[in-house]
Short mmCIF file of C-alpha atoms (C1' of nucleotides) in Angstrom, two decimals:
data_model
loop_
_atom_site.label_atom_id
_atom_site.label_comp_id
_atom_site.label_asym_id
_atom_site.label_seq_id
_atom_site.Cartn_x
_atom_site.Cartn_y
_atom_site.Cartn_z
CA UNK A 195 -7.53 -141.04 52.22
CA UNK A 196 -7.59 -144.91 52.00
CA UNK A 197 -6.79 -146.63 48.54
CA UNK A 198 -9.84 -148.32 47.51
CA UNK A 199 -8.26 -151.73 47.10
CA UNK A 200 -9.18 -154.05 44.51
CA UNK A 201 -11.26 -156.96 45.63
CA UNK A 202 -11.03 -160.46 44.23
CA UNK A 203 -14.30 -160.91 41.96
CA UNK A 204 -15.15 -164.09 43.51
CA UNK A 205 -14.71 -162.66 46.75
CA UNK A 206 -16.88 -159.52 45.79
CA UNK A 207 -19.97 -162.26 44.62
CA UNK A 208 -19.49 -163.81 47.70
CA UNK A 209 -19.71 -161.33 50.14
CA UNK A 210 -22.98 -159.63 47.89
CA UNK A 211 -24.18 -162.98 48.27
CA UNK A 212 -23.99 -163.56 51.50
CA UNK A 213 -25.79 -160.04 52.63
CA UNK A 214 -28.52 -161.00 50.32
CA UNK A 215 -29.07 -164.00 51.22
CA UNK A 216 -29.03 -163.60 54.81
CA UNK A 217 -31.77 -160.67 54.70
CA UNK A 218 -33.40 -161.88 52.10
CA UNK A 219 -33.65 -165.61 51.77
CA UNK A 220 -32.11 -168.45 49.54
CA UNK A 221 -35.10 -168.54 47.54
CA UNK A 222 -35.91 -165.05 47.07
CA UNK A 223 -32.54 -164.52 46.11
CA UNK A 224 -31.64 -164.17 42.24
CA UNK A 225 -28.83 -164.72 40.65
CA UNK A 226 -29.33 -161.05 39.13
CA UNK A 227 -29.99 -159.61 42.17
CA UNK A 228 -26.72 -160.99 43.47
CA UNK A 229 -24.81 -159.72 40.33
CA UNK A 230 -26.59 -156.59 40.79
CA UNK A 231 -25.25 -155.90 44.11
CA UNK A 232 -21.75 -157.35 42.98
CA UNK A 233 -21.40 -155.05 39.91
CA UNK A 234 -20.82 -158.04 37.59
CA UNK A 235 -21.80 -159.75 34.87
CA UNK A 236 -24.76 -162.86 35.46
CA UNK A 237 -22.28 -165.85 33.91
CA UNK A 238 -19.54 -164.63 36.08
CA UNK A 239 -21.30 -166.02 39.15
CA UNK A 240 -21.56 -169.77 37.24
CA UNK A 241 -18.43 -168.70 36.32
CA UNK A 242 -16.79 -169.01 39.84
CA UNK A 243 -19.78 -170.71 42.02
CA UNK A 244 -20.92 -173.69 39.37
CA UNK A 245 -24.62 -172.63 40.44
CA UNK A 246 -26.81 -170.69 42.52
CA UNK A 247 -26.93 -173.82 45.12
CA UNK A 248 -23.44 -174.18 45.93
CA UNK A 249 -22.99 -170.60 46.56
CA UNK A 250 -25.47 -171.13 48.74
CA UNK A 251 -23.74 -173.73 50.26
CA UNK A 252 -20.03 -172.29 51.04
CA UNK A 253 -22.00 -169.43 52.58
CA UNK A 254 -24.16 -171.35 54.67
CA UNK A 255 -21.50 -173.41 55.78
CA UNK A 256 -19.13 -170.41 56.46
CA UNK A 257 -22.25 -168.60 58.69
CA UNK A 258 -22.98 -171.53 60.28
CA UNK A 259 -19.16 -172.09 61.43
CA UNK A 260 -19.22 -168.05 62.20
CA UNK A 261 -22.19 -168.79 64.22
CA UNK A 262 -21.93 -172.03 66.67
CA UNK A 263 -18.35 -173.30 66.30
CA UNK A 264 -16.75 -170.22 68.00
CA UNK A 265 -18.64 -171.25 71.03
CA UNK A 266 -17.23 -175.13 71.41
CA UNK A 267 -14.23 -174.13 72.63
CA UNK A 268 -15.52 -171.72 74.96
CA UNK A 269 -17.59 -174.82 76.34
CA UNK A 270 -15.09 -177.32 76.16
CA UNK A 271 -12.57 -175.15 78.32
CA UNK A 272 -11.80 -177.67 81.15
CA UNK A 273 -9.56 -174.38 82.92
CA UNK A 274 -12.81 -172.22 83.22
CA UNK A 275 -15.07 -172.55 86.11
CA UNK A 276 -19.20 -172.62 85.20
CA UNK A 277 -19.32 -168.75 85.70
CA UNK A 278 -16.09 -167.96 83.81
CA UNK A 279 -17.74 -169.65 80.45
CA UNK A 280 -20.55 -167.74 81.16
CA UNK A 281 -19.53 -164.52 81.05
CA UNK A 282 -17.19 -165.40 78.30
CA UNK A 283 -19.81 -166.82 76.18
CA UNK A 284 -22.20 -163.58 77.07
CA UNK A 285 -19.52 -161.38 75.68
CA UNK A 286 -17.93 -162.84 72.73
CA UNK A 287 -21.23 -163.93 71.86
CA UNK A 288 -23.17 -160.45 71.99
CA UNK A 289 -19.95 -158.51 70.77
CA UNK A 290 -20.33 -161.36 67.11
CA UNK A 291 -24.20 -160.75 66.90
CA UNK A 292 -24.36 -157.03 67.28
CA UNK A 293 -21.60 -157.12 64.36
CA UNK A 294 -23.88 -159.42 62.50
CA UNK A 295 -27.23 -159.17 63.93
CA UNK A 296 -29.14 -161.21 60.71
CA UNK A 297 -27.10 -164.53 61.11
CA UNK A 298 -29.07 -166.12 63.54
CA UNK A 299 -32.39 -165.71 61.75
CA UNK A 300 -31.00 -166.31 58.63
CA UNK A 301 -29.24 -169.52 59.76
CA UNK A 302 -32.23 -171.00 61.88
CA UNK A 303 -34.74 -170.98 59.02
CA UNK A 304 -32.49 -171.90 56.49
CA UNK A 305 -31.70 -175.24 58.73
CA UNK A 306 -35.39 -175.65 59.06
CA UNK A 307 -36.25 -175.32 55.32
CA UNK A 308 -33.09 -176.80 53.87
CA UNK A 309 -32.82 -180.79 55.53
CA UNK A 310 -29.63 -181.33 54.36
CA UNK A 311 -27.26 -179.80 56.96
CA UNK A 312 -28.21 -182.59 59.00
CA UNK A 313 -24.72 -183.72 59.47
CA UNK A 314 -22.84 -180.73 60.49
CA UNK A 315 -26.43 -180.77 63.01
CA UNK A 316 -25.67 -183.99 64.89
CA UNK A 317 -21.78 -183.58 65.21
CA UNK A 318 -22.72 -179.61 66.43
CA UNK A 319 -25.39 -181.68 69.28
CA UNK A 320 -22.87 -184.37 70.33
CA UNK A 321 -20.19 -181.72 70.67
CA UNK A 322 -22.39 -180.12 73.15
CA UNK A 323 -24.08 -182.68 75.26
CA UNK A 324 -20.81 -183.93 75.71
CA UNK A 325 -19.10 -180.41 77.24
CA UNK A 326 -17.40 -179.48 80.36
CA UNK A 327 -20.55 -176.47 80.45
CA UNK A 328 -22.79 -179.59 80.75
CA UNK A 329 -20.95 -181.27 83.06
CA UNK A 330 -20.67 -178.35 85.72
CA UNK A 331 -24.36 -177.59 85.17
CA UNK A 332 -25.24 -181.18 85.89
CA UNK A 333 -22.85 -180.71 88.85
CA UNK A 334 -24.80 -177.55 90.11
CA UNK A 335 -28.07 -178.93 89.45
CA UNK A 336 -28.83 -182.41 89.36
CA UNK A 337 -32.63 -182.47 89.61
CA UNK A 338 -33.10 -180.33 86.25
CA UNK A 339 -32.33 -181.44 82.60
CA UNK A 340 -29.07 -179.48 81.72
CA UNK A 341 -31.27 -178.16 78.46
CA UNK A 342 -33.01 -176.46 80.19
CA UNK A 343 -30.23 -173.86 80.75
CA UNK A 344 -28.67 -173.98 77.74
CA UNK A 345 -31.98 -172.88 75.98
CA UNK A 346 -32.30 -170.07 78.43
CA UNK A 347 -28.61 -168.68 78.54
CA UNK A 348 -28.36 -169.15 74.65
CA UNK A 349 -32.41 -167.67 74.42
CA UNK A 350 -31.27 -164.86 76.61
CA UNK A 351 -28.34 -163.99 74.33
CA UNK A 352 -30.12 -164.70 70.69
CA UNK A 353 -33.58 -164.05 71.00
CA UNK A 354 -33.48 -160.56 71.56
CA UNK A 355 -31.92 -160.55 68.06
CA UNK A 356 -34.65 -162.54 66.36
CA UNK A 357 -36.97 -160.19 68.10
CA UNK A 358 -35.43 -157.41 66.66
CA UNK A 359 -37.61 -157.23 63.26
CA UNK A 360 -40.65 -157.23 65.34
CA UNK A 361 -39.93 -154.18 67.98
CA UNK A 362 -37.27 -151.90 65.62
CA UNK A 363 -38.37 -150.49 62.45
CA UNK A 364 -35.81 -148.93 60.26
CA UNK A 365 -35.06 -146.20 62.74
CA UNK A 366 -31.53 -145.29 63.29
CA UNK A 367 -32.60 -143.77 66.79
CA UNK A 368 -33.60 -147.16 67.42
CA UNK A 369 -30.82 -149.32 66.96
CA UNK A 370 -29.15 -146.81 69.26
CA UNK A 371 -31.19 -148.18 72.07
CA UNK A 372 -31.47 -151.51 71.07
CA UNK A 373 -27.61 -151.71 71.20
CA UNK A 374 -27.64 -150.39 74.49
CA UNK A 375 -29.79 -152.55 75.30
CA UNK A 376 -27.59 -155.51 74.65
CA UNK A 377 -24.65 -153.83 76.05
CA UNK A 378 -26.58 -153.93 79.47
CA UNK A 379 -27.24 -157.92 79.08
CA UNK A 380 -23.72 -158.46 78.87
CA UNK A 381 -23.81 -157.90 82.65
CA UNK A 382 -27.22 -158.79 83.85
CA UNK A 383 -27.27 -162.20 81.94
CA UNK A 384 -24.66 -163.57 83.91
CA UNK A 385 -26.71 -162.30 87.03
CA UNK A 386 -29.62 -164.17 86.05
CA UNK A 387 -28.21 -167.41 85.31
CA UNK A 388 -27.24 -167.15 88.42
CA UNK A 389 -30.32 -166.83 89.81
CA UNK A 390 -31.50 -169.25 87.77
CA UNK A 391 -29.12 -171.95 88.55
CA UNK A 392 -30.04 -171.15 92.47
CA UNK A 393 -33.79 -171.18 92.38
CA UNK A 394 -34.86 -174.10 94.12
CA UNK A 395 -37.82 -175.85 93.36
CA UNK A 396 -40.26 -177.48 95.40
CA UNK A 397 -39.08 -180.71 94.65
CA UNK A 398 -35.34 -179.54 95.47
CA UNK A 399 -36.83 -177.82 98.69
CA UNK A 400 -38.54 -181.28 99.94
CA UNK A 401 -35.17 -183.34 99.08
CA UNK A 402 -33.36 -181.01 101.44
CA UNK A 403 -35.99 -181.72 103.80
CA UNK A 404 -36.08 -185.50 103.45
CA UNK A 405 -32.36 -185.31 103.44
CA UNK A 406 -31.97 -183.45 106.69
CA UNK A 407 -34.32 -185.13 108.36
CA UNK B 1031 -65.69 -194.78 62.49
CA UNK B 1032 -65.56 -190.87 61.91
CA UNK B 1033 -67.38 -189.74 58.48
CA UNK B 1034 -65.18 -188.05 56.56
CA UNK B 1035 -66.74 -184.32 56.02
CA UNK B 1036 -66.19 -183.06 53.14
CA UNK B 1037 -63.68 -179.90 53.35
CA UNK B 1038 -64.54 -176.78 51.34
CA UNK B 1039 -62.41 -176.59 48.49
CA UNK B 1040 -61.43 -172.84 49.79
CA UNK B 1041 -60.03 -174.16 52.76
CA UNK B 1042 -58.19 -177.18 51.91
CA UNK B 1043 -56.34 -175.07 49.68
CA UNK B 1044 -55.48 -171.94 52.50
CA UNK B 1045 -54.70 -175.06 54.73
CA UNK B 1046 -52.13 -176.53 52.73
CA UNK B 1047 -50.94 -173.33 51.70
CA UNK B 1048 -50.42 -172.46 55.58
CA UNK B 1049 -48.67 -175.73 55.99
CA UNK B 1050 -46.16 -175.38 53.01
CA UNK B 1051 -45.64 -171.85 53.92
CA UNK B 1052 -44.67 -171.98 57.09
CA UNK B 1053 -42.34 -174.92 56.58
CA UNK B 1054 -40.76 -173.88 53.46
CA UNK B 1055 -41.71 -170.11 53.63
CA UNK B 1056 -42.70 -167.70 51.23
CA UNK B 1057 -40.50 -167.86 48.04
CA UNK B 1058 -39.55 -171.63 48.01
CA UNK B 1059 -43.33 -172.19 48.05
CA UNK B 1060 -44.78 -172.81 44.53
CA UNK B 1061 -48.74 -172.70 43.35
CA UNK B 1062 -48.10 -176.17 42.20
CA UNK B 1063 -46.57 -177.39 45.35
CA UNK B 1064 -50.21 -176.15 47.13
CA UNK B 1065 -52.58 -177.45 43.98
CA UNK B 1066 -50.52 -181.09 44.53
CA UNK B 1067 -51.16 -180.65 48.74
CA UNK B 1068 -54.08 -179.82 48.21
CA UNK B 1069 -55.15 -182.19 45.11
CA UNK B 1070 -56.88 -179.18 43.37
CA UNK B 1071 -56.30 -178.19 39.76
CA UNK B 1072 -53.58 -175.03 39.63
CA UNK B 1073 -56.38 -172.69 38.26
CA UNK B 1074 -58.60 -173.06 41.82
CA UNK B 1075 -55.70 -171.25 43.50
CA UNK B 1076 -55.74 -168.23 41.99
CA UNK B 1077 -60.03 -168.75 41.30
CA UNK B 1078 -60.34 -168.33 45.08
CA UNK B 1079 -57.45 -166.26 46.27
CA UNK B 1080 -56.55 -164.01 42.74
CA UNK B 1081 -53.00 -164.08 43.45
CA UNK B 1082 -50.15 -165.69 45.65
CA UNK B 1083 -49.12 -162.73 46.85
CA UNK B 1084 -53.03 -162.66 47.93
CA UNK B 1085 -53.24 -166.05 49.35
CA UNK B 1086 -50.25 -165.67 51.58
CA UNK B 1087 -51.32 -161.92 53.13
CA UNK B 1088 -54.13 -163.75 54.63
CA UNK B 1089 -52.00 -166.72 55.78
CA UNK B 1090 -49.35 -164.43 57.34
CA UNK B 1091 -52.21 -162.27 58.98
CA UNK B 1092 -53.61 -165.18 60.72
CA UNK B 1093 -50.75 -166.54 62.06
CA UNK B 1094 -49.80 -163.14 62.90
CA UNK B 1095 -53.23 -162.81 65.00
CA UNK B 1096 -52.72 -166.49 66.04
CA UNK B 1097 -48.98 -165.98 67.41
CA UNK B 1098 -49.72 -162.26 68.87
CA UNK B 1099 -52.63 -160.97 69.66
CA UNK B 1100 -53.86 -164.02 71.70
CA UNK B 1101 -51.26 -162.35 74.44
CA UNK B 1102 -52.32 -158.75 74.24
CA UNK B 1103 -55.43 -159.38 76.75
CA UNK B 1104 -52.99 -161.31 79.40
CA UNK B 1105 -50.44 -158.44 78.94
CA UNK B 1106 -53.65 -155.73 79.45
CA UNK B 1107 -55.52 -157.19 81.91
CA UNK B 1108 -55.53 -155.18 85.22
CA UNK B 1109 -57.11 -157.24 87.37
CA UNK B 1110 -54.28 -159.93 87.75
CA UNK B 1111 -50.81 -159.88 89.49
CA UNK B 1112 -47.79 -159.98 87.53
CA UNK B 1113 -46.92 -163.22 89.16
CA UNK B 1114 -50.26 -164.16 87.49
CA UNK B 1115 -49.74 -162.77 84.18
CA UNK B 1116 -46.65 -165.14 83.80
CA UNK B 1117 -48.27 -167.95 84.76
CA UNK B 1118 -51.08 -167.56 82.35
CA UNK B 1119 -48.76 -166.58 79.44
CA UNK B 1120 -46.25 -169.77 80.30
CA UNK B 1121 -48.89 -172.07 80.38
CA UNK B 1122 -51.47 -170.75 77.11
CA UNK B 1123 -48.45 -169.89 74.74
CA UNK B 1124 -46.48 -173.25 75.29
CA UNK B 1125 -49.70 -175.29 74.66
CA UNK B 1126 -50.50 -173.22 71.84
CA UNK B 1127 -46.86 -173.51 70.65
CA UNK B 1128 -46.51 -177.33 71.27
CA UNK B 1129 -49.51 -177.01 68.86
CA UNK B 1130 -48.05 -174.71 66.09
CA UNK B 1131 -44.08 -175.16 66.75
CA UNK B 1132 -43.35 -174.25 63.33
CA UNK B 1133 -44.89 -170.55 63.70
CA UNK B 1134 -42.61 -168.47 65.40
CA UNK B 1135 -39.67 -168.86 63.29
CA UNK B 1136 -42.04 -168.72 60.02
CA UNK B 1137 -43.68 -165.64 61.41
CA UNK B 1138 -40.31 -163.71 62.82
CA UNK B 1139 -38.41 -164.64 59.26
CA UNK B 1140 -41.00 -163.18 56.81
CA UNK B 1141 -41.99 -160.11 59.00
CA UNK B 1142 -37.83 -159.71 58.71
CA UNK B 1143 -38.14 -160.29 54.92
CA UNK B 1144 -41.23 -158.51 53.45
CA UNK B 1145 -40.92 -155.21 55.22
CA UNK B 1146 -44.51 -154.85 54.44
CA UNK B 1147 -46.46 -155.23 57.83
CA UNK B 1148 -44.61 -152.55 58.91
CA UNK B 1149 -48.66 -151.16 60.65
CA UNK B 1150 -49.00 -154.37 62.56
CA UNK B 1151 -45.56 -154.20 64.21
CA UNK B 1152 -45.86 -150.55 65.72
CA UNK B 1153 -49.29 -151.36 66.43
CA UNK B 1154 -48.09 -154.23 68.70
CA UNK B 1155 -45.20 -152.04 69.80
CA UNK B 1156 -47.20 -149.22 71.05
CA UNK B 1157 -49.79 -151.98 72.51
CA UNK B 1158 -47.61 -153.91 74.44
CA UNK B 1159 -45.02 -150.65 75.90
CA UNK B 1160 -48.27 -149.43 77.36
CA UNK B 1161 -49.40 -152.44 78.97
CA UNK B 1162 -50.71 -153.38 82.65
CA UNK B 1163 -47.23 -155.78 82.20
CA UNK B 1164 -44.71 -153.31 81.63
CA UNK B 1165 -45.94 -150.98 84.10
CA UNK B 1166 -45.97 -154.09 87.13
CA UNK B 1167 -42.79 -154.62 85.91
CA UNK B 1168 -41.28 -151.25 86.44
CA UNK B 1169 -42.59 -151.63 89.57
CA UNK B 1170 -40.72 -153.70 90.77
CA UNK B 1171 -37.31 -153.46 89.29
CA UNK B 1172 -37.61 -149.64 88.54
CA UNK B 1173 -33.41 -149.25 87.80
CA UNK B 1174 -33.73 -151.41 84.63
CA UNK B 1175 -35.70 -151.62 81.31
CA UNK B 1176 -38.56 -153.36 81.46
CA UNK B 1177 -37.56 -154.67 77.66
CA UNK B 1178 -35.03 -156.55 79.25
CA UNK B 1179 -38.04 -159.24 81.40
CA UNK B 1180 -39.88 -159.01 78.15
CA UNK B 1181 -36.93 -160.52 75.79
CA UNK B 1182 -36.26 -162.43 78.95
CA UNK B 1183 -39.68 -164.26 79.61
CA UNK B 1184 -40.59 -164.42 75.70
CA UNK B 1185 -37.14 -165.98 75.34
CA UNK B 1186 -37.83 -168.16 77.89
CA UNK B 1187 -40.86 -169.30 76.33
CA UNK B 1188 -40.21 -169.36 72.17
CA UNK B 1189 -36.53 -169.81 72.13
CA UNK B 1190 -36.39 -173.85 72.50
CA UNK B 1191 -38.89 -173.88 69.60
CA UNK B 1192 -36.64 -171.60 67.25
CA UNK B 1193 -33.42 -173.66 68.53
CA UNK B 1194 -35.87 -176.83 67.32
CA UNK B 1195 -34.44 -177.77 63.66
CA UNK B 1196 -31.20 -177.78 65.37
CA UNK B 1197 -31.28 -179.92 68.11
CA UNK B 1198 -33.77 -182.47 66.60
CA UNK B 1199 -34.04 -184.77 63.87
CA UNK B 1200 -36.72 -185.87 62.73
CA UNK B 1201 -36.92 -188.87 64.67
CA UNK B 1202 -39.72 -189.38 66.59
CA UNK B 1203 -38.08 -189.83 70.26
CA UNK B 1204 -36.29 -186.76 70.15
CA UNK B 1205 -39.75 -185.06 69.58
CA UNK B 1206 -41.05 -186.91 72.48
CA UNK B 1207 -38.72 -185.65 74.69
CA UNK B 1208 -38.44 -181.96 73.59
CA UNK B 1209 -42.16 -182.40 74.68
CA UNK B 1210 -41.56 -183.39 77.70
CA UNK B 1211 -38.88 -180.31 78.18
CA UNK B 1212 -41.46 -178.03 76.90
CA UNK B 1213 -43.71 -179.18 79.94
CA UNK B 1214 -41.05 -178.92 82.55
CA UNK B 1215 -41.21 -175.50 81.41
CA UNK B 1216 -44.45 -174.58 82.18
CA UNK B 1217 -43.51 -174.42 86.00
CA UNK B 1218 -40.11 -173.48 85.96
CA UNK B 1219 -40.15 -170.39 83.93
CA UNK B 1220 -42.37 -168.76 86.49
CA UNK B 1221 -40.03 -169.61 88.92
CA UNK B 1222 -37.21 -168.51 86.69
CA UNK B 1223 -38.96 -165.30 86.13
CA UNK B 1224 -39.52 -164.70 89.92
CA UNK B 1225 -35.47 -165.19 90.45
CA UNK B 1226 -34.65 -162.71 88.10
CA UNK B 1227 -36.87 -159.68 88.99
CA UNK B 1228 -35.24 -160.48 93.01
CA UNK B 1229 -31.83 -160.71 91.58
CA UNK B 1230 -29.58 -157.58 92.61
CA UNK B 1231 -27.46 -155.90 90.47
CA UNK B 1232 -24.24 -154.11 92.13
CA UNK B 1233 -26.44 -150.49 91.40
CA UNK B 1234 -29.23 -152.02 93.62
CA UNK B 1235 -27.13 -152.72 96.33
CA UNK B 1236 -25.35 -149.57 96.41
CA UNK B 1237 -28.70 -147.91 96.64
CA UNK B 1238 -30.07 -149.86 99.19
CA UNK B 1239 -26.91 -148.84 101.55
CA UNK B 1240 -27.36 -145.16 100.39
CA UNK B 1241 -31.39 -145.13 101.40
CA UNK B 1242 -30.60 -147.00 104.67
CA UNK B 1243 -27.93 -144.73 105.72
"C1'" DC C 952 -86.44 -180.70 33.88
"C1'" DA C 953 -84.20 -176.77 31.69
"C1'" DA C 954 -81.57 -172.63 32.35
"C1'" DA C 955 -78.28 -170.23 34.97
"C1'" DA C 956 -74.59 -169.97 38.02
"C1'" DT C 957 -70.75 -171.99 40.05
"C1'" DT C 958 -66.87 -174.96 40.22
"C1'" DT C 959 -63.26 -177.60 38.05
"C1'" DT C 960 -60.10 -178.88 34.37
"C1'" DA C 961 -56.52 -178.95 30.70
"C1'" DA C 962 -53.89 -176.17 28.14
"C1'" DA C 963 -51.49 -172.22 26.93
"C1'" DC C 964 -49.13 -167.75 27.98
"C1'" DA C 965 -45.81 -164.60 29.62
"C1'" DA C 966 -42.45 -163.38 32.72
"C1'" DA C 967 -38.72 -164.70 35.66
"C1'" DA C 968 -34.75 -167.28 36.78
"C1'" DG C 969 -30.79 -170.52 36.51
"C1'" DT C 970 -27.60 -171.92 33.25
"C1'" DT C 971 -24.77 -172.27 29.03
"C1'" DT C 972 -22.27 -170.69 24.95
"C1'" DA C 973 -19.10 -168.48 22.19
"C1'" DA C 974 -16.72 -164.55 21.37
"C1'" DA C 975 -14.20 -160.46 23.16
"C1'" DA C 976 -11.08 -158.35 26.46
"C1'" DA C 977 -7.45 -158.56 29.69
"C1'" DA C 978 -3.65 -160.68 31.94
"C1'" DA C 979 0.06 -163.88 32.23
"C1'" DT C 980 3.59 -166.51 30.13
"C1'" DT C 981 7.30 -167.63 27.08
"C1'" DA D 1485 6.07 -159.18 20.81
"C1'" DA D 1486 3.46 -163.30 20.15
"C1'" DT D 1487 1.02 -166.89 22.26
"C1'" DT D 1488 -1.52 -168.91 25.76
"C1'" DT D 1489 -4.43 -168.61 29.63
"C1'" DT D 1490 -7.72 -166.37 32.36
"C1'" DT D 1491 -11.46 -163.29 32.96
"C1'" DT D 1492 -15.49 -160.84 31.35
"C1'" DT D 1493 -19.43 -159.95 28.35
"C1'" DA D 1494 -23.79 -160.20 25.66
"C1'" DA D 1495 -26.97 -163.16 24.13
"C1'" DA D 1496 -29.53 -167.18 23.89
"C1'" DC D 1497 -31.51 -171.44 25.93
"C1'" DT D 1498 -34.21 -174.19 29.09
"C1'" DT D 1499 -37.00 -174.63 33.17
"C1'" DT D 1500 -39.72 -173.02 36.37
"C1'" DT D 1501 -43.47 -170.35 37.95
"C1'" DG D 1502 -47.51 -167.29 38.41
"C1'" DT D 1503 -51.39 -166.34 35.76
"C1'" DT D 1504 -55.07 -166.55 32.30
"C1'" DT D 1505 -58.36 -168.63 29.10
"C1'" DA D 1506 -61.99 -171.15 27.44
"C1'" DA D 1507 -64.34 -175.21 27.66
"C1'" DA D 1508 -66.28 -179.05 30.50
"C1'" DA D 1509 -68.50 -180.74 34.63
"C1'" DT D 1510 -71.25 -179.94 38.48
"C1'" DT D 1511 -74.49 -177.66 41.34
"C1'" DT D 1512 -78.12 -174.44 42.11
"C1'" DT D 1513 -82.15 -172.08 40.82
"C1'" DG D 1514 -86.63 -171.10 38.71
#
DNA sequence: CAAAATTTTAAACAAAAGTTTAAAAAAATT
DNA sequence: AATTTTTTTAAACTTTTGTTTAAAATTTTG
C-alpha cells in the first residue's frame, strides 16, 4: 500500500491545469473548472498563478519545451550518422507521445491562436535549419529541399496522433490497437525514410544520365 | 471595375463567423467579435442563427463536409488504380488546402474538444475502412495494416499545414515559399507513396525465401 | 400609397468568468 | 506559549459575454 503523499497546492493547480487545458482549450478553460479538478478554493489559483493567463503561460511554455526541445539534441548529435538520429528520434519521440498523446494538438493550435510565442518560434526554426540532421539530408539529397523530409519523418511520427480524435472514439479496445499501431511505426518509419531518401526522381534519373554520359 | 454585389446579410455574418472560428476557434470567439467582422448590429446574430452554439454547428459541419467528404468518392471509386487514387487525392486536397490552410487544425482541434460529432466520425470510419483504397492497399502489402499508408499518405499531405504556425511568421516570403513546397509536393508524394508500399520489411524477406524454397 | 412583413438598431438583462478583499485557519518562528 | 507569517476560505466586485426586448427603419405586398 503506497502512502498517498501530499502534493504541493501549487503543484496540484498546475498539473489540473495543464490536463484541462490541453483537452480542453485555453479559452474554454475556467478558472472553476480548474479549481474543480484541483480540489481548491477559486482565489487560491490568483493566489499562486497572479491570473488565469500566466498559468497559461508556465504551462505552455513547459509543454512546448516537453514537446520540441528534447529533439535538438537528438539533431544536433554530430557522433550519430543520418539513420542513427532517425531511429532515435522515432523512438524517444513515439515512446513521449503515447505517454502524452494530447500535447501536440494542444500545442499546435494554441501557437496558431495565441501570436505571442513567436520568439521561442524563430529560435526553435533557426535551431533546426541549422542541424547536423539537415546537413546529412542535404548531403544525401541535394536536388530536394531538406523540408521536405523533415515534414514527412516528423508527419509520420505526429500525425497519427492528431488523427487520433477522428478514427478512435472513447473505446478502450481501441486505444489497444491504436498503440500497437504506433509500436509497429517505430520500425517501419525508419524503413520508409529510407525509401524515401532513395527514390529518385526524374529529374535525379536524367542528371545521372547527363552525368554519365 | 467590379460592382460591388451586395452580400446577404445571412452570409456575411456565417462568413466572418467561419473566418474567426477557425482562426481563433470556438471559445475565444465572441458574438461581438463576428457583429464587428461582420459590421452587423449584435442582435442580427442570434436573429438569423438563434444561438452561437447554432451558428457554429453549421460552420463546423461545412468545413467538416468541405475537409472530408470531398475524398470519400476518390477513396470509393473502383474504376481507378491505386497509383491513381494518390495522384488524384495529392493533387485536389493540396489545392484545396493551399486554399483553406487554416482548416485542418481548426477542424481536428474542435472534433477533439466538443465530443459531440461523435455520428460523423464513425460514419467516416466505417466509410473509409471499407473503401476501394484500403482494399488495393491490402493488396499489395498484405503483412501490414493498411492504417499505417493511410496515416502515412494523409500525413504526407496535411502535416506541413498543421506544422504551419510554427515554421512561419507571418511574413509574406515565408508564405511564398511554403507555397512553393506545397507544390513540390504534389509530385513527390506519389512517388513517396510508391517507395513505401515496395519497401521490404525483414518479415517480407523472410517470406519471400520461405515461398521460393 | 397604405398596411404588413421583414430587417436593423440601441439598450438592457442575466449568467458566467476572472479577480480582489478581508477575515479565518494553519503553520512557522521566536 | 505568543507572535508572526503563510495558506485557505467565503463572499463580493467588475467585466465580459450570450441573449432578449421593444422600438425604429426598411422593404415588400395588396
Amino acid at each position: 500500500m503506497s502512502i498517498p503523499k501530499k502534493e504541493i497546492t501549487s503543484d496540484k493547480i498546475k498539473d489540473s491545469a495543464k490536463k484541462l487545458f490541453t483537452t480542453k482549450g485555453y479559452s474554454a478553460t475556467t478558472i472553476r473548472d480548474i479549481a474543480k479538478e484541483s480540489q481548491v478554493n477559486i482565489a487560491l489559483i490568483n493566489y499562486y498563478y497572479r491570473s488565469k493567463e500566466n498559468l497559461f503561460r508556465i504551462i505552455m511554455e513547459e509543454s512546448f519545451e516537453q514537446l520540441f526541445k528534447q529533439i535538438i539534441p537528438i539533431l544536433n548529435n554530430k557522433d550519430t550518422t543520418l539513420e542513427e538520429k532517425i531511429e532515435s528520434l522515432v523512438n524517444n519521440y513515439l515512446e513521449f507521445l503515447l505517454e502524452f498523446p494530447e500535447l501536440p494538438l494542444f500545442v499546435l493550435n494554441e501557437l496558431k491562436n495565441n501570436p505571442k510565442h513567436l520568439e521561442t518560434k524563430i529560435n526553435l526554426k533557426k535551431k533546426v535549419s541549422k542541424s547536423s540532421l539537415i546537413n546529412q539530408i542535404m548531403a544525401k539529397n541535394s536536388e530536394i529541399n531538406p523540408l521536405h523530409f523533415v515534414f514527412n519523418l516528423l508527419g509520420m511520427i505526429v500525425f497519427p496522433f492528431i488523427m487520433k480524435p477522428v478514427i478512435s472514439s472513447s473505446k478502450l479496445l481501441e486505444n489497444e490497437i491504436f498503440n500497437q499501431i504506433i509500436n509497429e511505426r517505430k520500425h517501419l518509419i525508419p524503413l520508409w525514410m529510407n525509401s524515401i531518401f532513395n527514390s529518385k526522381t526524374e529529374i535525379d534519373i536524367f542528371n545521372q544520365i547527363t552525368k554519365t554520359k
